[in-house]
Tab-separated table of N, CA and C in Angstrom:
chain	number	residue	atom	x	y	z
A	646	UNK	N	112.037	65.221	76.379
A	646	UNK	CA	111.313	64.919	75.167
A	646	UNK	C	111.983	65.652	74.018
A	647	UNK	N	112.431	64.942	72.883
A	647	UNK	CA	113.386	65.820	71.650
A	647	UNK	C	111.939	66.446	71.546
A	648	UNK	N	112.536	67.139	70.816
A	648	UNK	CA	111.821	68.254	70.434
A	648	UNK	C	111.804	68.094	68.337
A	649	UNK	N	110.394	67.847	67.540
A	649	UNK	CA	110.507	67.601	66.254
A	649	UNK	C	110.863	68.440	65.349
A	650	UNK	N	111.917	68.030	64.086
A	650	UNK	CA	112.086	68.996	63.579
A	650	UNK	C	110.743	69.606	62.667
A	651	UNK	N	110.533	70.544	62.073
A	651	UNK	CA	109.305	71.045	61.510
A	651	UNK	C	109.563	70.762	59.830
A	652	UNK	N	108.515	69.724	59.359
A	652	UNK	CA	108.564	69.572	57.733
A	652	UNK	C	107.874	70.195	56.965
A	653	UNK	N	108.703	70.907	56.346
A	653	UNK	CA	107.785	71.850	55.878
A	653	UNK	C	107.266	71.612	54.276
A	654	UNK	N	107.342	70.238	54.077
A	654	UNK	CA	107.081	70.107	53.082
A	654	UNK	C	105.557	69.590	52.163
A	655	UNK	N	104.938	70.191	53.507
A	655	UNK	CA	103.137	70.232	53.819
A	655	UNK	C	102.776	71.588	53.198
A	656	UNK	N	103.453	72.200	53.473
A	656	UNK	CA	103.117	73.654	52.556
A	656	UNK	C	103.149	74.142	51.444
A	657	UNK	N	104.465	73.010	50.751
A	657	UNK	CA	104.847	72.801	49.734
A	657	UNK	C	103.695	71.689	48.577
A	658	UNK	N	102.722	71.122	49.372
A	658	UNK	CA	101.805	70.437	48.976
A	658	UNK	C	102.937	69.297	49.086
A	659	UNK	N	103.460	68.769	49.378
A	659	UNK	CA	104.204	67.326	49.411
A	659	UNK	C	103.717	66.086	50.347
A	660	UNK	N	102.831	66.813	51.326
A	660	UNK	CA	102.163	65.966	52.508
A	660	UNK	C	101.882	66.373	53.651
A	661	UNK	N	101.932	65.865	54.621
A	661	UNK	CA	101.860	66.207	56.005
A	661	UNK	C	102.891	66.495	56.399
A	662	UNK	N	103.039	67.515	57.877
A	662	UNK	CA	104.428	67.718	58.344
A	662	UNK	C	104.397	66.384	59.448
A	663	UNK	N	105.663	66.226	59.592
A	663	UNK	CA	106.184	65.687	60.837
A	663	UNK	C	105.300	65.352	62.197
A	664	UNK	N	104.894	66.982	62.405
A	664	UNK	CA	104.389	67.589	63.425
A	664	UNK	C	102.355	66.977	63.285
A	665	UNK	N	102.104	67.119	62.010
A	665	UNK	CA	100.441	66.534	61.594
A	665	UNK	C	100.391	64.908	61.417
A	666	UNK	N	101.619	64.084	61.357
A	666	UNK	CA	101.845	62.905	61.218
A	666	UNK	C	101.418	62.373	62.740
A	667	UNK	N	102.537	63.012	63.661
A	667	UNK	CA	102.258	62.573	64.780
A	667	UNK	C	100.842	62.847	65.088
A	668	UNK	N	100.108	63.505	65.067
A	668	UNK	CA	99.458	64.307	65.594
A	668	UNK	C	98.008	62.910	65.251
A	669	UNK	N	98.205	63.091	63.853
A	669	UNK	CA	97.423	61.771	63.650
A	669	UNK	C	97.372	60.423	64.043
A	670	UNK	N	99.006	59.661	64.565
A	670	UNK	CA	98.783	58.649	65.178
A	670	UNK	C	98.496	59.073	65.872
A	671	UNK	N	98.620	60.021	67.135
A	671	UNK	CA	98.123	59.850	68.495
A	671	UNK	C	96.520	59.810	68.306
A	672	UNK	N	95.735	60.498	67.723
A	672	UNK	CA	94.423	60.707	67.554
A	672	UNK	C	94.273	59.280	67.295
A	673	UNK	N	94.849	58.402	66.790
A	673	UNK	CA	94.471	56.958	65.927
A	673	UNK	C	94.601	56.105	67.626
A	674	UNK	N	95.733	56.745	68.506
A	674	UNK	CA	96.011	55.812	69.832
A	674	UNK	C	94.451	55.836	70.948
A	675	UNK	N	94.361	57.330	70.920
A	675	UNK	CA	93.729	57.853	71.537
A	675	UNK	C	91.614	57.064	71.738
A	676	UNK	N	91.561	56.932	70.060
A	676	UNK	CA	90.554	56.529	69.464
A	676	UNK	C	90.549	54.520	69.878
A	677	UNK	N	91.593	53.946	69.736
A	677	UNK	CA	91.705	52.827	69.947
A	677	UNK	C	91.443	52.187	71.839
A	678	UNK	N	92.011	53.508	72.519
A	678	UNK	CA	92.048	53.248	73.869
A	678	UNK	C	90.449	53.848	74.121
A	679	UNK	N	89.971	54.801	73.773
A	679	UNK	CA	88.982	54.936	74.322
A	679	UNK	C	88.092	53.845	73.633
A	680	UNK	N	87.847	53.187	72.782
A	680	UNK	CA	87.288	52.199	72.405
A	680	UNK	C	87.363	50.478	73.227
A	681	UNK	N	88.547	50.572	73.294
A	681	UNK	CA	88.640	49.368	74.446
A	681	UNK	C	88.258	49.707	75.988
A	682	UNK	N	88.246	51.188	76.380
A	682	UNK	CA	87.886	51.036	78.078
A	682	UNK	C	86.345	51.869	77.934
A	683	UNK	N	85.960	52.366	77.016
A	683	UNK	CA	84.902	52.356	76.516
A	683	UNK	C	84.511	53.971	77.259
A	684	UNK	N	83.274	54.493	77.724
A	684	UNK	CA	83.084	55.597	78.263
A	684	UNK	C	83.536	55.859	79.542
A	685	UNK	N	84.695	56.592	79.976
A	685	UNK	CA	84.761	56.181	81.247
A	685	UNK	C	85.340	58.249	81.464
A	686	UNK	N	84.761	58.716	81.752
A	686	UNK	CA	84.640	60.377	81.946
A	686	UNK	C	85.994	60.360	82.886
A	687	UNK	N	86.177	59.689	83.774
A	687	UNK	CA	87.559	59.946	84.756
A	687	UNK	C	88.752	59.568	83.817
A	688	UNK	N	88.961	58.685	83.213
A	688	UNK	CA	89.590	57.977	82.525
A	688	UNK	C	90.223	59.497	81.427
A	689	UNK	N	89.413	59.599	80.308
A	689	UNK	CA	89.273	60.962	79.785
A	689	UNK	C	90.518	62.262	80.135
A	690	UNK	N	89.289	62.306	81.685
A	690	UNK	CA	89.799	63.557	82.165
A	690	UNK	C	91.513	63.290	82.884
A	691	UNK	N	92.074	61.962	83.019
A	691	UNK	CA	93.423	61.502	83.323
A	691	UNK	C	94.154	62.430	82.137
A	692	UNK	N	93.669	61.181	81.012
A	692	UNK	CA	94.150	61.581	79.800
A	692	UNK	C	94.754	63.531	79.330
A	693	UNK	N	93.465	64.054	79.436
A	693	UNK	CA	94.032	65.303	78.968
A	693	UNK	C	94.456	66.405	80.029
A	694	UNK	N	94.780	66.367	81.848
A	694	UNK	CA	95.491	66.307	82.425
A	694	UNK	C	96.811	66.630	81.907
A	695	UNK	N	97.222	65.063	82.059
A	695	UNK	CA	98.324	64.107	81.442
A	695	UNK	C	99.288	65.252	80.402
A	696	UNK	N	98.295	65.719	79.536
A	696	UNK	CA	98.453	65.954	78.344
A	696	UNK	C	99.053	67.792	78.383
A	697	UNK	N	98.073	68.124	79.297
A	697	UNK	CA	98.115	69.256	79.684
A	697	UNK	C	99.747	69.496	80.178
A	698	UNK	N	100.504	68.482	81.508
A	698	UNK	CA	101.199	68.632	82.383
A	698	UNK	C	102.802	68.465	81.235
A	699	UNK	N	102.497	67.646	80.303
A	699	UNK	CA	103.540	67.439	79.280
A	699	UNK	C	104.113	68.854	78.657
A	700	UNK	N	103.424	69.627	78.615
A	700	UNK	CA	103.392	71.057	77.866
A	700	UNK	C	104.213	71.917	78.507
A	701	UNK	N	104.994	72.513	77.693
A	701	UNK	CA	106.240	73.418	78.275
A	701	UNK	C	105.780	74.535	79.102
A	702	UNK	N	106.176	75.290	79.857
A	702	UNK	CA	105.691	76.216	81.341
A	702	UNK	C	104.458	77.098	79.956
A	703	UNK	N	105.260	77.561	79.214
A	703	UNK	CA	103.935	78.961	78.876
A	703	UNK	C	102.811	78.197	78.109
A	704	UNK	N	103.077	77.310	77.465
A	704	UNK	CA	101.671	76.842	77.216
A	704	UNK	C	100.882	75.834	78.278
A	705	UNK	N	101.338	75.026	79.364
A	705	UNK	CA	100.887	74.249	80.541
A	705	UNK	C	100.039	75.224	80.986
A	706	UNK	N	100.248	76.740	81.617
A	706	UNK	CA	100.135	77.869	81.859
A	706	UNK	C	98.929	78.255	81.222
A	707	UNK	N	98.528	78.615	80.065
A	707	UNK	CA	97.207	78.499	79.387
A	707	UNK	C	96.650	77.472	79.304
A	708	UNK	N	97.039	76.466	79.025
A	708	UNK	CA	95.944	75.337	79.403
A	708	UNK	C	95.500	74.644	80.426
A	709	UNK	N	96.114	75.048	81.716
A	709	UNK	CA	95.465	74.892	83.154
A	709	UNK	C	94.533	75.937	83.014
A	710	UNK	N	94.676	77.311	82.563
A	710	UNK	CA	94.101	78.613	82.901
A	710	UNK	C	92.321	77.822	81.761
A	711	UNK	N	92.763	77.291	80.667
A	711	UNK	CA	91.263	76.987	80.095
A	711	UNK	C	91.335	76.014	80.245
A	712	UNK	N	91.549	74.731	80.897
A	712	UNK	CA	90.465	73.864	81.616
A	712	UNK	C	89.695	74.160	83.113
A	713	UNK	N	90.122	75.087	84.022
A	713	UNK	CA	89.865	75.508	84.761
A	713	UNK	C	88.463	76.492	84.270
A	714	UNK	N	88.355	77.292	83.360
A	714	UNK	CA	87.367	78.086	82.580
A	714	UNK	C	86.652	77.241	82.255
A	715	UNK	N	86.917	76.275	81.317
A	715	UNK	CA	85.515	75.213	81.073
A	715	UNK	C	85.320	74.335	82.031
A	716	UNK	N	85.948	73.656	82.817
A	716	UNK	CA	84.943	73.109	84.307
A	716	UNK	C	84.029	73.990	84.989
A	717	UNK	N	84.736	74.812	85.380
A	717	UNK	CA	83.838	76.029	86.105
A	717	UNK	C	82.839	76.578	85.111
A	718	UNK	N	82.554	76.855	84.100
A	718	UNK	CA	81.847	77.454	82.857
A	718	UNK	C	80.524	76.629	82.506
A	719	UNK	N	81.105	75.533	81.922
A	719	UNK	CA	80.610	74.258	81.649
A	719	UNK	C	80.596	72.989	81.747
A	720	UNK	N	80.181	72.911	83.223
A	720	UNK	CA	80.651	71.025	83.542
A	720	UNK	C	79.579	70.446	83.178
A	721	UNK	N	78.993	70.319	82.169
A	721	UNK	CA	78.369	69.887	81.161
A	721	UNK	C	79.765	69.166	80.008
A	722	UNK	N	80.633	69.790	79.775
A	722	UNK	CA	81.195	69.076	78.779
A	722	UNK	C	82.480	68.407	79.791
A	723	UNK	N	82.942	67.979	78.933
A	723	UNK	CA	83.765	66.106	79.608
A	723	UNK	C	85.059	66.502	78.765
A	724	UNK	N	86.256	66.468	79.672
A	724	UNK	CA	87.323	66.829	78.978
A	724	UNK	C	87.711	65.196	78.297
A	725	UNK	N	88.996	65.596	77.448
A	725	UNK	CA	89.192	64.122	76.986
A	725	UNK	C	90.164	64.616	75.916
A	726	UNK	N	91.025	63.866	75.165
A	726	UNK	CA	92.252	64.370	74.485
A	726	UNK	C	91.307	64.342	73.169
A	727	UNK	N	92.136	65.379	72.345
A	727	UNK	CA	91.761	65.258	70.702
A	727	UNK	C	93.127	65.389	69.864
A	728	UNK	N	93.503	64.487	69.467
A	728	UNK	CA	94.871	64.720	68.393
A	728	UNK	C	96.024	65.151	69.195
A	729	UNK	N	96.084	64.443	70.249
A	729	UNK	CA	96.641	64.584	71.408
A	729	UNK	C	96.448	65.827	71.896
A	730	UNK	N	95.561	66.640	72.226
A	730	UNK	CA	95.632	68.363	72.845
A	730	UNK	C	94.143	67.991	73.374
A	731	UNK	N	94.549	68.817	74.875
A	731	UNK	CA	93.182	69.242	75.834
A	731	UNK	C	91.984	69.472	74.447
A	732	UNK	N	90.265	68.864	74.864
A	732	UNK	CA	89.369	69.035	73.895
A	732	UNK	C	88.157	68.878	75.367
A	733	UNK	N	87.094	69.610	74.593
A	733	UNK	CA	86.114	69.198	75.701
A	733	UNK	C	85.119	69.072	74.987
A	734	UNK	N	84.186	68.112	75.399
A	734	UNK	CA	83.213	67.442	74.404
A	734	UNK	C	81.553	67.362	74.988
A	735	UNK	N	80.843	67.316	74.000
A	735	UNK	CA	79.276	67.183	74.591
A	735	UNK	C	78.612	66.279	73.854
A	736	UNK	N	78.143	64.716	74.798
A	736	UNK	CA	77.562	63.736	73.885
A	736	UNK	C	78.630	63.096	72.673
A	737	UNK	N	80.230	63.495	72.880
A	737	UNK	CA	81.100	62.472	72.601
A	737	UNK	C	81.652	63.261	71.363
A	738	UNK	N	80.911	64.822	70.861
A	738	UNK	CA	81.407	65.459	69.762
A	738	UNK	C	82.599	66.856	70.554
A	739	UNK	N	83.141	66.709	69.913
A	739	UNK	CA	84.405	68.070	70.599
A	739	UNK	C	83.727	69.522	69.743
A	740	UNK	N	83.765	70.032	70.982
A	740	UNK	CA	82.829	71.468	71.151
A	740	UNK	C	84.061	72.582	71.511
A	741	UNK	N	85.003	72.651	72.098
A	741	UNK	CA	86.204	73.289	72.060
A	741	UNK	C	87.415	72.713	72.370
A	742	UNK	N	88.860	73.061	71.947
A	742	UNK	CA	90.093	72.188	71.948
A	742	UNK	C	91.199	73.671	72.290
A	743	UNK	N	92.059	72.865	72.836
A	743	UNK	CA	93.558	74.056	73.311
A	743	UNK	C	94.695	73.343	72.692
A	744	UNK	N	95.067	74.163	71.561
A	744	UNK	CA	96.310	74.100	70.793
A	744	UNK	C	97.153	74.523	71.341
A	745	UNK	N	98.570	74.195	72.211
A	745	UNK	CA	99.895	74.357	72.257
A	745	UNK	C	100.305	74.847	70.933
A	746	UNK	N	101.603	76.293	71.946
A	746	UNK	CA	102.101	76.758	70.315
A	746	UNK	C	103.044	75.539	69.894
A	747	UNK	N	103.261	74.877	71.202
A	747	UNK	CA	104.631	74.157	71.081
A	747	UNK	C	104.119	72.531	69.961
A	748	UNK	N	102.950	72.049	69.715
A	748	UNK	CA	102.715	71.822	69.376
A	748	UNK	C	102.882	70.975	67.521
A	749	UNK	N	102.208	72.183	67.110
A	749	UNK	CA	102.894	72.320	65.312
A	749	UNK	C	104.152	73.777	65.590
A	750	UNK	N	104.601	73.921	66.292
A	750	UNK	CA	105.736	75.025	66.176
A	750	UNK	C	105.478	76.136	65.711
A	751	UNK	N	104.368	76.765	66.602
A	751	UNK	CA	103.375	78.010	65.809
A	751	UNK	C	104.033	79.156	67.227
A	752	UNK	N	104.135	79.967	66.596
A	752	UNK	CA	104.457	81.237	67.482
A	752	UNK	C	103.591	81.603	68.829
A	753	UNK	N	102.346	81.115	68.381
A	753	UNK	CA	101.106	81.206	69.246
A	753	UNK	C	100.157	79.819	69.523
A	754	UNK	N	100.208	80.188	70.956
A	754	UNK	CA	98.604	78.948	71.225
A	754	UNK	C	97.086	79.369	70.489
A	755	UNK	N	96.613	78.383	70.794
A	755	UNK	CA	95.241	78.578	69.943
A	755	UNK	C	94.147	77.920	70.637
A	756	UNK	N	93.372	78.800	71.075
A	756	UNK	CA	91.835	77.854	71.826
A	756	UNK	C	90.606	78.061	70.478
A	757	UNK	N	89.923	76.848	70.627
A	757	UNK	CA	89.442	76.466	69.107
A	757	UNK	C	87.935	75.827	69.428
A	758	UNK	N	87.165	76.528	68.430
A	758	UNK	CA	85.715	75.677	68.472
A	758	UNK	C	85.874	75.003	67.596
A	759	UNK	N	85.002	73.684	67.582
A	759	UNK	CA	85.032	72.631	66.370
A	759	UNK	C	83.094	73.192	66.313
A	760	UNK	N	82.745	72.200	65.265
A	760	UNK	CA	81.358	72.501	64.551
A	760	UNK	C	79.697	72.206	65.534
A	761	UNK	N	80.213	71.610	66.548
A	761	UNK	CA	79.664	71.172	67.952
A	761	UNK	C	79.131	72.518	68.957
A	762	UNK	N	79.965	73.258	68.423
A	762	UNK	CA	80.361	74.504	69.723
A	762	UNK	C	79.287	75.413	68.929
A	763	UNK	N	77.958	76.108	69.818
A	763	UNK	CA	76.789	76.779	69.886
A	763	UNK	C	77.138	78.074	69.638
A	764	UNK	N	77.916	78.615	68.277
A	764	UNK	CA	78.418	80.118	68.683
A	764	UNK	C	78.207	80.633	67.505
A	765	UNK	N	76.970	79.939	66.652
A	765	UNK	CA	76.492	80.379	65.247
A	765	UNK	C	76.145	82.193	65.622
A	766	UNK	N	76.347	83.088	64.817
A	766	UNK	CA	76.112	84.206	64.859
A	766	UNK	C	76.350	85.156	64.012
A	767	UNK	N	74.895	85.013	62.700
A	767	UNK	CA	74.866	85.888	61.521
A	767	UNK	C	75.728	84.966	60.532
A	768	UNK	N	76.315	85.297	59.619
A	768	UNK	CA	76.605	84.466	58.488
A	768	UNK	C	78.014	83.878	58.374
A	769	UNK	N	78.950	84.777	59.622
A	769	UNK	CA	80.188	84.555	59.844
A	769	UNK	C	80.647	84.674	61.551
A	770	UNK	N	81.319	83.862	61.610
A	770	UNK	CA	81.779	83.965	62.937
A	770	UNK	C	83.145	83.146	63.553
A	771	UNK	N	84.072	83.624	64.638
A	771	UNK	CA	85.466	83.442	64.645
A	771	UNK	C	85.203	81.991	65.146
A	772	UNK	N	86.221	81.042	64.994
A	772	UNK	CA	86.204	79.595	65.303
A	772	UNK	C	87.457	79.677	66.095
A	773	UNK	N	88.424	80.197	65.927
A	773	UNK	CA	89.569	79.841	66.870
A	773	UNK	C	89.887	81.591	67.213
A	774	UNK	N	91.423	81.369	68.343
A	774	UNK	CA	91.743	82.631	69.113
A	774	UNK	C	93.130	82.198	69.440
A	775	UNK	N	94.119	83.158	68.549
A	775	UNK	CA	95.405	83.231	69.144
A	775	UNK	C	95.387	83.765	70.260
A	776	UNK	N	96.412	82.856	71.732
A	776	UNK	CA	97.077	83.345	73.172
A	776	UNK	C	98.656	83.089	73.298
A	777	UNK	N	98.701	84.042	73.778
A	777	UNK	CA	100.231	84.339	73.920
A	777	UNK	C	99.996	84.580	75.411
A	778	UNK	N	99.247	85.051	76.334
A	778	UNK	CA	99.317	84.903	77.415
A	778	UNK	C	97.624	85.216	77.643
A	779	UNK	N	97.113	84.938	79.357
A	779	UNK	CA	95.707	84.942	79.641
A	779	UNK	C	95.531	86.131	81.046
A	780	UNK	N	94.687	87.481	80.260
A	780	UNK	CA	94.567	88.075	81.487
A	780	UNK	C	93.450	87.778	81.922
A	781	UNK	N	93.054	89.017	82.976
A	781	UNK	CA	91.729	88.307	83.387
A	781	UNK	C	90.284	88.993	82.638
A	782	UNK	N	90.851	89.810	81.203
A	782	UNK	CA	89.277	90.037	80.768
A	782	UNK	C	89.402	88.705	79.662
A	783	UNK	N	90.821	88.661	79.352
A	783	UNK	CA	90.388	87.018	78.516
A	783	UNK	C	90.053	86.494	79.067
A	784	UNK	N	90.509	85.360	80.472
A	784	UNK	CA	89.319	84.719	81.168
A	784	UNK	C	88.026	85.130	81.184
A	785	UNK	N	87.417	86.016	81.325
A	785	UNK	CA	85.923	86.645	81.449
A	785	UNK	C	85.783	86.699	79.819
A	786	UNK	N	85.866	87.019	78.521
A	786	UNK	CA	86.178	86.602	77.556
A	786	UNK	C	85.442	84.902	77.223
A	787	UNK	N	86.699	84.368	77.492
A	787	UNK	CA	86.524	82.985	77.207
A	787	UNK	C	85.665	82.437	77.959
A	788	UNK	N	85.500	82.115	79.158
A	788	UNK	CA	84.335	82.178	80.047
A	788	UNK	C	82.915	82.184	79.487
A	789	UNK	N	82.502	83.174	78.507
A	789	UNK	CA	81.369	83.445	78.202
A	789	UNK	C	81.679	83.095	76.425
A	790	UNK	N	82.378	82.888	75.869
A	790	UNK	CA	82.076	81.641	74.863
A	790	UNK	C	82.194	80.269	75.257
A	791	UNK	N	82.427	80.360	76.389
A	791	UNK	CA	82.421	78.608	77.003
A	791	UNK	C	81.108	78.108	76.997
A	792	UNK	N	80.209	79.369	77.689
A	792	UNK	CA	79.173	79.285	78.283
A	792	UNK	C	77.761	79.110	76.988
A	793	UNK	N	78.440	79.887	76.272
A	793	UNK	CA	77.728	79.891	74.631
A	793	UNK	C	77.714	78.871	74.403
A	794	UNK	N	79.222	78.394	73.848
A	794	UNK	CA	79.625	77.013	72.996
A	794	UNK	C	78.570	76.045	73.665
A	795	UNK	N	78.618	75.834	74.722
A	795	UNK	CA	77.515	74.905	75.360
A	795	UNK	C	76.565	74.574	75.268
A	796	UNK	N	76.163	75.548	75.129
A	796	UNK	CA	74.973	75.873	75.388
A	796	UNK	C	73.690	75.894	76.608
């Protein structure tokens, strides 16, 4: 798989990079296929698999390590791709997602709540978490905002 060059002319206010272009058709593919085979939870869980196994060793590596955490955590939520990256969802809204660094070409992975995810607390509170690697109090960690996010 080439590997994209990074446009950086998103920062520059000029548009989207390269890297957010794609990112958007796939979300546009993603949205079209699940619309034609309609709810199908196995189907889904192929998908972000799939998605997972594409991912270079150190980020594949964290994102086996957190889908494994949210099945076991919360099999309440239904994996399924978001903007092409592992997302896990409740009632069809994405409640947490795993950013590859390899991704947008970020130094670091990123596991991420969207506005779905149950982790309101006081007037401010963290939405995402740079990984560079997963020990086991991050698993126990993440684990128990899984268990939150859920509710």
């Amino acid at each position: 798989m080439a590997t994209p060059t990074k446009d950086t002319s998103a920062a520059n206010g000029a548009g989207w990079s390269n890297e957010e272009k794609a990112a958007a058709r796939e979300h546009t593919r993603e949205l079209k296929a699940q619309a034609k085979r309609g709810a199908d939870r196995d189907a889904d869980e192929k998908d972000c698999l799939a998605k997972i196994a594409e991912m270079p060793k150190p980020d594949r590596i964290l994102a086996e390590s957190i889908h494994a955490i949210v099945a076991a955590n919360a099999p309440e939520l239904h994996s399924k791709t978001w903007y092409g990256m592992p997302a896990y969802a409740r009632d069809g809204k994405i409640v947490c997602f795993f950013k590859s660094a390899d991704k947008f070409k970020s130094r670091y992975a990123t596991f991420g709540f969207e506005e779905n995810a149950l982790l309101d607390e006081g007037t401010m509170w963290p939405t995402s978490y740079a990984l560079t690697t997963m020990t086991k109090a991050d698993e126990t960690k993440i684990a128990e905002m899984v268990k939150k996010a859920a509710g």
